[in-house]
C-alpha angles and dihedrals in degrees: 000000000000116000090212087062090048089052090056090054096049092044092049091052091052095042097044094229141052091231092057090044088055092050092051092049095042096245133113124262092251092051090049090050092049092050092051091048090051091052092049090049092049091051096039094228139091110251103183138038106222129203130166090263108030149005133222133183119263117226087266089050091052090052093048097043100083090048091048092051091049091049093052092043093049092051091050091049092048092051091047093052093047093046117105111249088222090067092059128204120337142192134041115317116197110203129182118201136167112268102244094037091048093051094045102039114008109043093049095059097043096084091057091045091053091049090053091048108040093181095051124100124187131204109194119202113196108203137132093218125078109244126215095268096203098043093048096041091240113165097194139007126196111208135177105211150095097274120217105161107108092188089075131070111231134180120195109228102175144354117257113210114200134198139194110242139180135171121263090243092054093049092047090055101038105025130242119286115228101180138038092252091056089068091073089069094052137076106253127196110217131169114265111280095023116116099166140040119213124224135180119232104185104301093340128093121218129192114207118202109227131230107215145153096183133057133168135203088221130051087227089067090056090046094052093045092052092052089050091055098258097134145277121333132190105221141163111269092231089057095055103029093105091046091052093048092049095044099246090119133028120215114231125213118198118207112263095349137101129187115261111278115246132172142217106253136193106216126190137166119278106274138133091229123069105191121230092246089059093046091048093053094047091049092050092049092047089053090049091053098043096096099032094102091053090055096051121101121250111257112217 
């Protein structure tokens, strides 16, 4: 039994099609089909139901799948442990990151990371939504959030201080809020689907229902609208530090209250093996973020 053939099977189950499995593995659809057929012949069973639009495991495929995953994972771990550390990380790393964070922090360090790891390739997906990591074949997602999904493995790599901001023109017209309750009289700029912002008052947590006429699917939309005088936005401090320094946005402090604390997280599918390419990327990003807090402006 060839482990390359087994890899086609496990990838096809995750991807939902042999064609997509081939694309992820860098082989053609016919080659993927031949490898699966060779595996089925070696095992003497049919592993997948195939239609023109989709595939699904047979009962035998369902039984074999956990063993196939363990086989592929064990081979990857063995290769990683035998691999010389001087050669660095290798293979295709699929990474999903939020748009603004990816443009500001991730994309700029990737060229150096690739130079340090000549056998590494990176596919960067810029999106503000968390994809289905298994279905999309994503190795790693970086997310700025308060994570609640226990089906994922997540490692916090940095704190992410946030601040309420508005433009000087908006504040001149509408006044400056000084308490949480004042926000209900202002135009707020939340992400689409959000109806509340969460704050900490001492040990208590308060959820404030927002008054808004604008939402955006991306935090960058909220950022741009706040600069243009559209209202009050709750944004990461690293994202608005230049705007605060240059006077485009004014930071707002509410008496006795702070925005809910969230972190910058590395998220990956549930697995006992974290591949070297994933560890290498996380280490590089952590190093990049180490001094971010020191570079942020003081919010008074």
